[in-house]
Amino acid sequence: LSVDDLKKIAAYKAVEHVKSGMVVGLGTGSTAKHAVDRIAHLLQQGKLTDIVGIATSMKTHDQAVSLGIPLSDLDTHPVVDLAIDGADEVDPDLNLVKGRGGSLLREKMVESATTKFVVIVDESKLVKHIGGSGLAMPVEIIPFCWSHSLKRLVNLFADSGCEGKLRRDSSDGNGEIYVTDNGNYIIDLYFERDIGDLNEASDAILRLPGIVEHGMFIGLATSVIVAGVSGVTVKTK
Ligand code: DER
């Protein structure tokens, strides 16, 4: 089984929770893509009806439009019945890191407005503590004085051996600055050590003027479907 096979297995399992008539948050990324494909397939087969999708990125919006999934937005549907999305990291308390695909702000808007948030991951995403993968913890900032914001973010986590990088379109660091669907920039933070209490870290980040949102999804997931080589497990709080 390839990693993509595992992502598809988790995604299809999550779509079993989708019922006709639901308002469904449609996630972003290579795992959520399979869930969006599956929902469209069931709609085309008539096995699902009256679904309204709320896309978490322009990329997912375009995928859903191309597949014929009816779309709406949070202004029209302030409460979402079920959201399905991937994650970059999942800790034992089902806290997440998201946003390596650049869509954390709209994802968090949708996934903080949903009754049920089902996360779909392959087993490589499981970590002991958030920031523990050594991979990026994204923070969306306004473009104005981004270097100043980067320095302030890094200073917040000096005790955790934090480094920060402005996300660019190419990994060699020389590409154009990455611009989110919302016209903002992303600072990717990297930690050498545990960042401690997540809510304190979240509050400290969001108190900084110019910071829009971060990629820690604390206490938002209802359940996490983990597809591994030895099978699928469902973690609930
Ligand atoms: O960027 C995002 O938030 C994505 O959902 C990411 O967290 C998971 O992407 P993947 O399914 O491609 O690994």
Short mmCIF file of N, CA and C and ligand atoms in Angstrom, two decimals, residues 7 28-32 85-88 97-103 107 125, ligand 1:
data_model
loop_
_atom_site.label_atom_id
_atom_site.label_comp_id
_atom_site.label_asym_id
_atom_site.label_seq_id
_atom_site.Cartn_x
_atom_site.Cartn_y
_atom_site.Cartn_z
N LYS A 7 -3.95 7.38 2.32
CA LYS A 7 -4.72 8.65 2.40
C LYS A 7 -6.13 8.43 1.85
N THR A 28 -8.47 20.79 2.41
CA THR A 28 -7.45 21.08 1.39
C THR A 28 -6.23 20.20 1.61
N GLY A 29 -5.66 19.75 0.51
CA GLY A 29 -4.45 18.93 0.58
C GLY A 29 -4.66 17.60 -0.11
N SER A 30 -3.60 16.80 -0.16
CA SER A 30 -3.64 15.56 -0.96
C SER A 30 -4.54 14.49 -0.34
N THR A 31 -4.76 14.57 0.96
CA THR A 31 -5.66 13.58 1.59
C THR A 31 -7.12 14.01 1.41
N ALA A 32 -7.39 15.28 1.71
CA ALA A 32 -8.76 15.81 1.58
C ALA A 32 -9.24 15.74 0.14
N ASP A 85 -10.93 17.00 6.72
CA ASP A 85 -9.69 17.63 6.27
C ASP A 85 -8.48 16.84 6.75
N GLY A 86 -7.37 17.06 6.08
CA GLY A 86 -6.13 16.40 6.48
C GLY A 86 -5.42 17.18 7.58
N ALA A 87 -4.23 16.76 7.91
CA ALA A 87 -3.41 17.46 8.91
C ALA A 87 -1.95 17.11 8.66
N ASP A 88 -1.08 18.00 9.17
CA ASP A 88 0.35 17.73 9.03
C ASP A 88 0.89 17.00 10.25
N VAL A 97 -1.35 20.17 13.75
CA VAL A 97 -0.71 21.23 12.97
C VAL A 97 -1.27 21.11 11.57
N LYS A 98 -1.72 22.24 11.04
CA LYS A 98 -2.18 22.28 9.65
C LYS A 98 -1.58 23.49 8.97
N GLY A 99 -1.68 23.51 7.63
CA GLY A 99 -1.26 24.71 6.93
C GLY A 99 -0.04 24.57 6.06
N ARG A 100 0.54 23.38 5.99
CA ARG A 100 1.70 23.27 5.11
C ARG A 100 1.27 23.42 3.65
N GLY A 101 -0.04 23.27 3.43
CA GLY A 101 -0.56 23.53 2.08
C GLY A 101 -0.96 24.98 1.90
N GLY A 102 -0.80 25.76 2.96
CA GLY A 102 -1.02 27.21 2.82
C GLY A 102 -2.44 27.68 3.06
N SER A 103 -3.33 26.77 3.52
CA SER A 103 -4.76 27.13 3.60
C SER A 103 -5.28 27.23 5.03
N GLU A 107 -9.28 27.15 6.43
CA GLU A 107 -9.55 25.85 7.06
C GLU A 107 -10.01 26.06 8.49
N LYS A 125 1.66 10.98 10.13
CA LYS A 125 1.37 12.32 10.69
C LYS A 125 1.31 12.29 12.23
O1 DER B 1 -2.33 22.52 4.50
C1 DER B 1 -3.17 21.89 5.11
O2 DER B 1 -3.75 22.31 6.14
C2 DER B 1 -3.42 20.46 4.69
O3 DER B 1 -4.69 20.04 5.14
C3 DER B 1 -2.35 19.61 5.33
O4 DER B 1 -2.41 19.83 6.66
C4 DER B 1 -2.51 18.13 5.00
O5 DER B 1 -2.11 17.99 3.68
P1 DER B 1 -1.84 16.53 3.07
O6 DER B 1 -3.14 15.79 3.22
O7 DER B 1 -1.49 16.83 1.64
O8 DER B 1 -0.72 15.92 3.85
#
